[in-house]
Coordinates of C-alpha atoms in Angstrom, one line a residue:
M97 CA 0.0 0.1 0.0
H98 CA 1.0 3.7 -0.2
I99 CA 0.4 4.9 3.4
C100 CA 0.5 8.7 4.3
H101 CA 1.2 9.7 7.8
L102 CA 0.1 13.3 8.7
S103 CA 1.2 15.5 11.6
S104 CA 0.9 19.3 12.0
V105 CA 2.6 19.3 15.3
H106 CA 5.4 16.7 15.6
A107 CA 8.9 17.0 14.3
R108 CA 9.8 15.1 11.0
H109 CA 12.0 12.7 12.9
D110 CA 9.7 12.1 15.7
T111 CA 10.5 8.8 17.4
R112 CA 7.0 7.3 17.4
I113 CA 5.8 8.6 14.0
F114 CA 9.0 8.4 11.8
H115 CA 11.5 6.1 13.5
K116 CA 9.0 3.5 14.7
E117 CA 5.9 3.6 12.6
C118 CA 6.9 4.8 9.3
V119 CA 10.2 3.0 9.2
S120 CA 8.6 -0.3 10.3
L121 CA 5.9 -0.2 7.6
A122 CA 8.5 0.8 4.9
Q123 CA 10.7 -2.2 5.9
V124 CA 7.9 -4.7 4.9
G125 CA 7.5 -3.0 1.5
H126 CA 4.9 -0.4 1.9
Q127 CA 5.4 3.0 0.3
I128 CA 5.5 5.6 2.9
T129 CA 5.0 9.4 2.8
L130 CA 5.1 11.6 5.9
I131 CA 3.7 15.0 5.8
V132 CA 4.8 17.5 8.6
A133 CA 4.7 21.2 9.1
D134 CA 8.3 22.5 9.5
G135 CA 8.7 24.2 6.1
L136 CA 11.8 22.2 5.4
P137 CA 12.7 20.7 2.0
I138 CA 11.6 17.2 0.9
E139 CA 13.9 14.3 1.9
R140 CA 14.0 10.6 1.7
I141 CA 15.4 8.7 4.7
K142 CA 15.1 4.9 5.3
E143 CA 12.8 4.6 2.4
V144 CA 10.3 7.1 3.8
E145 CA 9.6 10.3 1.8
I146 CA 9.1 13.3 4.1
R147 CA 7.1 16.3 2.6
S148 CA 6.4 19.6 4.4
V149 CA 4.0 22.4 4.5
P150 CA 5.0 25.8 6.0
R151 CA 4.7 26.2 9.8
C152 CA 2.3 28.8 11.2
R153 CA 3.0 30.8 14.3
G154 CA 0.6 30.6 17.1
R155 CA -1.7 27.7 18.1
I156 CA -4.8 29.2 16.5
S157 CA -3.1 29.7 13.1
R158 CA -1.8 26.2 13.3
M159 CA -5.1 24.8 13.9
F160 CA -6.7 26.5 10.9
F161 CA -4.2 27.3 8.4
T162 CA -1.5 24.6 8.9
T163 CA -4.3 21.8 8.9
W164 CA -5.6 23.1 5.6
R165 CA -2.2 23.0 4.1
V166 CA -1.7 19.4 5.5
Y167 CA -5.0 18.5 3.7
R168 CA -4.0 20.0 0.5
E169 CA -0.7 18.3 0.5
A170 CA -2.3 14.9 1.5
R171 CA -4.7 15.1 -1.4
R172 CA -1.7 15.5 -3.8
V173 CA -0.2 12.2 -2.5
H174 CA -3.3 9.9 -3.6
A175 CA -2.5 7.5 -0.8
D176 CA -4.4 4.3 -0.1
L177 CA -4.4 5.0 3.7
Y178 CA -4.0 8.1 5.6
H179 CA -2.7 7.8 9.3
L180 CA -3.4 10.9 11.4
H181 CA -1.4 11.6 14.6
D182 CA -2.8 14.9 16.0
P183 CA -6.3 15.7 17.3
E184 CA -6.4 19.0 15.2
L185 CA -6.3 16.8 12.1
I186 CA -9.5 15.0 12.9
G187 CA -11.4 17.3 10.6
V188 CA -8.8 16.7 7.8
G189 CA -9.5 12.9 8.3
L190 CA -13.2 13.4 8.1
V191 CA -12.9 15.3 4.7
L192 CA -10.5 12.5 3.5
R193 CA -13.0 9.9 4.4
A194 CA -15.6 11.9 2.6
W195 CA -13.5 11.6 -0.6
G196 CA -13.6 7.8 0.0
S197 CA -10.1 7.4 1.5
R198 CA -9.2 5.0 4.2
V199 CA -8.2 6.9 7.4
V200 CA -6.8 5.9 10.7
F201 CA -6.3 8.0 13.8
D202 CA -3.6 7.3 16.1
A203 CA -4.2 8.7 19.8
H204 CA -0.9 9.1 21.5
E205 CA -2.7 10.4 24.7
D206 CA -6.2 10.2 26.4
L207 CA -7.4 13.5 24.8
P208 CA -10.3 14.4 27.4
K209 CA -7.8 13.9 30.2
Q210 CA -5.0 15.8 28.3
V211 CA -7.3 18.8 28.3
L212 CA -7.4 19.0 32.0
H213 CA -3.7 19.9 32.1
K214 CA -3.4 22.4 29.4
P215 CA -1.7 25.4 30.8
Y216 CA -3.1 27.9 28.2
L217 CA -6.6 26.9 29.2
P218 CA -8.2 28.7 32.3
T219 CA -8.5 26.3 35.1
W220 CA -12.4 26.7 35.3
T221 CA -12.8 26.0 31.7
R222 CA -10.8 22.7 31.5
P223 CA -13.6 20.2 32.7
I224 CA -16.2 21.9 30.4
V225 CA -13.6 21.6 27.5
G226 CA -13.0 18.1 28.3
I227 CA -16.7 17.2 28.1
M228 CA -17.0 18.9 24.7
V229 CA -13.8 17.1 23.5
Q230 CA -15.4 13.8 24.6
K231 CA -18.6 14.6 22.8
F232 CA -16.7 15.6 19.6
L233 CA -14.8 12.5 19.6
K234 CA -17.9 10.3 19.9
L235 CA -19.3 12.0 16.9
C236 CA -16.2 11.9 14.7
L237 CA -14.0 8.8 15.6
P238 CA -16.7 6.1 14.4
C239 CA -16.3 7.6 10.9
F240 CA -12.9 6.5 10.6
S241 CA -11.5 3.2 9.2
G242 CA -9.8 2.3 12.3
L243 CA -8.2 3.6 15.5
I244 CA -4.9 3.0 17.3
G245 CA -4.1 3.7 20.9
A246 CA -0.6 4.1 22.2
E247 CA -1.4 2.6 25.6
P248 CA -3.9 0.0 27.0
L249 CA -6.3 2.4 28.7
I250 CA -6.1 4.7 25.6
A251 CA -7.0 1.6 23.4
D252 CA -9.8 0.6 25.6
W253 CA -11.2 4.1 25.6
L254 CA -11.1 4.3 21.8
R255 CA -13.0 0.8 21.5
S256 CA -16.0 2.6 22.9
F257 CA -16.0 4.7 19.7
H258 CA -14.8 2.1 17.2
P259 CA -14.7 -1.7 17.2
R260 CA -11.7 -1.7 14.8
T261 CA -9.0 -0.6 17.4
V262 CA -5.6 -1.8 18.0
E263 CA -3.2 -1.2 20.7
V264 CA 0.4 -0.2 19.6
K265 CA 2.4 0.6 22.5
N266 CA 5.5 3.0 22.4
F267 CA 8.0 0.7 23.5
P268 CA 11.8 1.1 22.5
I269 CA 13.6 0.0 19.5
I270 CA 15.9 -2.8 20.6
N271 CA 18.5 -2.4 17.9
E272 CA 18.8 1.3 18.8
I273 CA 20.7 0.7 22.1
S274 CA 23.7 2.4 23.6
M275 CA 27.1 0.8 23.7
R276 CA 26.7 0.5 27.4
A277 CA 23.9 -2.0 26.9
V278 CA 26.1 -4.1 24.5
N279 CA 29.1 -3.9 26.8
P280 CA 28.1 -2.9 30.4
R281 CA 30.5 -0.5 32.2
R282 CA 30.9 0.0 35.9
G283 CA 31.5 3.8 35.6
P284 CA 32.6 6.0 37.2
F285 CA 29.5 8.0 36.1
H286 CA 29.1 11.6 36.8
S287 CA 25.4 12.4 36.0
V288 CA 22.0 11.3 36.0
C289 CA 19.7 12.3 33.1
Y290 CA 16.2 13.3 32.2
I291 CA 15.3 13.1 28.6
G292 CA 11.9 14.4 27.2
A293 CA 9.4 17.2 27.4
L294 CA 10.5 19.5 30.4
S295 CA 7.6 20.9 32.3
R296 CA 6.5 21.6 35.9
A297 CA 4.0 18.6 35.8
R298 CA 7.0 16.3 34.7
G299 CA 8.8 17.2 38.0
I300 CA 11.6 19.3 36.6
V301 CA 11.4 21.7 39.4
E302 CA 11.6 19.1 42.1
L303 CA 14.4 17.4 40.3
A304 CA 16.4 20.6 40.0
K305 CA 15.9 21.1 43.8
A306 CA 17.2 17.7 44.4
V307 CA 20.7 18.3 42.9
V308 CA 21.9 20.3 45.8
D309 CA 21.7 17.1 47.8
F310 CA 23.2 14.9 45.2
P311 CA 26.6 13.2 46.0
E312 CA 29.6 15.1 45.1
G313 CA 30.5 14.7 41.6
I314 CA 26.9 13.8 40.3
D315 CA 25.2 16.4 38.1
L316 CA 21.8 16.4 36.3
V317 CA 21.7 16.4 32.5
L318 CA 18.5 17.6 30.8
A319 CA 17.6 17.1 27.2
G320 CA 14.4 18.1 25.5
E321 CA 12.3 21.2 25.1
F322 CA 11.1 23.3 28.0
E323 CA 7.4 24.1 28.1
D324 CA 8.1 27.9 28.5
E325 CA 11.0 30.3 28.9
L326 CA 9.8 31.2 32.5
L327 CA 10.5 27.6 33.7
W328 CA 14.0 27.6 32.2
K329 CA 14.8 31.0 33.9
E330 CA 13.6 29.5 37.2
I331 CA 15.9 26.6 36.9
Q332 CA 18.8 28.8 35.9
G333 CA 18.1 30.9 39.1
M334 CA 18.3 27.9 41.5
P335 CA 21.4 27.4 43.7
S336 CA 21.9 24.0 42.0
S337 CA 22.1 25.6 38.4
A338 CA 25.9 25.2 38.2
R339 CA 25.4 21.4 38.4
I340 CA 22.4 21.2 35.8
H341 CA 23.5 20.9 32.2
Y342 CA 20.7 21.5 29.5
L343 CA 21.5 20.0 26.1
G344 CA 18.4 21.0 24.3
V345 CA 16.6 18.9 21.8
L346 CA 18.9 15.9 20.8
D347 CA 18.9 13.5 17.9
R348 CA 18.7 9.7 18.2
D349 CA 22.6 9.4 18.5
G350 CA 22.8 12.4 20.9
V351 CA 20.2 10.6 23.2
Q352 CA 22.1 7.4 23.1
R353 CA 25.3 9.1 24.1
V354 CA 23.6 10.6 27.2
L355 CA 22.2 7.5 28.2
A356 CA 25.5 5.7 27.8
E357 CA 27.2 8.2 30.1
S358 CA 24.5 8.4 32.9
L359 CA 24.3 6.7 36.2
A360 CA 20.6 6.5 36.0
G361 CA 17.5 7.8 34.2
M362 CA 15.0 10.0 36.1
A363 CA 11.2 9.9 35.6
V364 CA 9.6 11.8 38.7
L365 CA 6.4 12.9 37.0
H366 CA 3.7 14.5 39.2
P367 CA 0.8 12.3 40.4
T368 CA -1.9 13.5 37.9
P369 CA -4.2 11.2 36.1
K370 CA -2.4 12.0 32.9
Y371 CA 0.6 10.1 34.4
T372 CA -0.5 7.8 37.0
E373 CA -2.5 5.8 34.6
A374 CA 0.0 6.2 31.6
Y375 CA 2.8 3.9 30.3
P376 CA 6.0 6.1 30.7
T377 CA 7.8 5.9 27.3
K378 CA 11.0 7.3 28.8
L379 CA 11.0 4.5 31.5
F380 CA 11.4 1.8 28.7
E381 CA 13.9 3.8 26.8
Y382 CA 16.0 4.0 30.0
W383 CA 15.6 0.3 30.5
S384 CA 16.5 -0.4 26.9
A385 CA 20.0 1.3 27.6
G386 CA 20.6 -0.8 30.7
L387 CA 20.0 2.1 33.1
P388 CA 18.6 1.9 36.7
V389 CA 15.7 4.4 36.9
I390 CA 14.4 6.5 39.7
I391 CA 10.5 6.9 39.2
S392 CA 7.4 8.1 40.8
D393 CA 5.7 5.7 43.1
F394 CA 2.4 5.2 41.2
P395 CA 0.7 1.7 41.4
L396 CA 0.8 1.2 37.5
W397 CA 4.5 2.1 37.5
R398 CA 5.2 -0.1 40.4
Q399 CA 3.5 -3.1 38.5
L400 CA 5.6 -2.4 35.4
A401 CA 8.9 -2.1 37.5
G402 CA 8.3 -5.3 39.3
N403 CA 7.9 -3.7 42.8
G404 CA 11.4 -2.4 42.7
K405 CA 13.1 -5.1 40.7
Y406 CA 13.7 -2.7 37.8
G407 CA 13.6 0.8 39.5
I408 CA 13.7 2.9 42.7
F409 CA 10.4 4.4 43.6
V410 CA 10.2 8.0 45.3
D411 CA 7.7 10.6 46.1
P412 CA 8.0 12.9 43.1
M413 CA 7.2 15.9 45.1
D414 CA 10.0 15.3 47.6
P415 CA 13.4 16.6 46.4
L416 CA 15.1 14.9 49.4
A417 CA 13.6 11.5 48.5
I418 CA 14.9 12.0 44.9
A419 CA 18.3 12.9 46.0
G420 CA 18.3 9.9 48.5
A421 CA 17.7 7.5 45.6
V422 CA 20.6 8.9 43.6
R423 CA 22.8 8.5 46.6
W424 CA 21.8 5.0 47.1
L425 CA 22.8 4.2 43.5
C426 CA 26.2 5.9 44.1
D427 CA 26.7 4.0 47.4
N428 CA 25.8 0.6 45.8
P429 CA 27.4 0.5 42.4
E430 CA 27.2 -3.3 42.0
L431 CA 23.5 -3.4 42.8
A432 CA 22.9 -0.5 40.5
Q433 CA 24.9 -2.5 37.8
E434 CA 22.7 -5.6 38.5
M435 CA 19.4 -3.5 38.3
G436 CA 20.5 -1.9 35.1
Q437 CA 21.1 -5.4 33.5
R438 CA 17.7 -6.8 34.6
C439 CA 16.1 -3.7 33.2
R440 CA 17.8 -4.5 29.8
E441 CA 16.6 -8.0 30.2
V442 CA 13.0 -7.1 30.8
V443 CA 12.9 -4.9 27.9
L444 CA 14.2 -7.7 25.6
A445 CA 11.5 -10.1 27.0
K446 CA 8.3 -7.8 27.4
Y447 CA 8.6 -4.3 26.0
S448 CA 10.1 -4.2 22.7
W449 CA 9.1 -2.2 19.7
E450 CA 9.5 -5.1 17.4
D451 CA 6.4 -6.8 18.8
E452 CA 4.4 -3.7 18.4
A453 CA 5.5 -3.1 14.8
R454 CA 4.2 -6.6 13.8
R455 CA 0.9 -5.6 15.4
L456 CA 0.8 -2.2 13.5
V457 CA 1.6 -4.0 10.2
S458 CA -1.0 -6.5 10.5
F459 CA -3.6 -3.9 11.6
V460 CA -3.1 -1.7 8.4
E461 CA -2.9 -4.6 6.1
E462 CA -6.1 -5.9 7.4
L463 CA -7.7 -2.6 6.6
N464 CA -6.8 -3.0 2.9
K465 CA -8.7 -6.2 2.5

């Protein structure tokens, strides 16, 4: 088939969309086109053609003008199947369906719950907007050819709208591992790392406060994009700022270098419904590189991490507890090494993208019958 992936929000080399889904489908022989909104030239990587439309400034402009441009480019492709990745493209999907195209919507998050934590929405409006979103999805999603959920709870929620729903989890690509995972080292390590979106709800402030109580010689490395400039300035103004190293947004090779050089991976997200019931992608990526992890003590995460077999649980709102977990890893290097090895083994056994890729390929090929 000719399959066209559409995103008006994500980067062209987004891990889930490009590196996992597009490349996996191309590897089994499908013709894959990815349309994004970054205004960059056409390129072809790993048998995936990446096209672009101009980027609009501002959320409102993007939702109206960018989505229209994505739609026009999608019509030029004449694909057999269109695969949407952003809620704001649902309208585009409905129009494509009206023209007789097969369309799949890929929900990366539980959208009504996601709305409850949007910082740009006044707090009192969020429950109302959440209800409106739920009603909108109930009306629109049954019109699509099929739905994809990135987590079990998301997939279960989507099945209430459409019987043809599949769960394709965001597990790590096993062959993209750091050299440390292939040839484990005992250190010495000089940092712990957090890789991903940098926001208050993801515990960045508490993590930065914890650094002052880290063992001497252990710093914090941050990689990703800050939710706003104010948060970055707040981090820079903290007493621990000299021991916090911000690397910006990294490519896949850069991420692997950071993982290979880190004592542990951090995932101390706040206890909100958006996170307590979600599969933490970064947790599996840390594990795939053989890193011990320090993570929020949520029931689902405790279950995933084998009640401490694959991670150290902390109260994410307590910087002293976070620092204490880092200190324990430093004081027990052999146990930390053993934990990292167990993490690597559990990813190989249970949490690899390769199994999810087979499920995705089977799903989209079934839609073409």
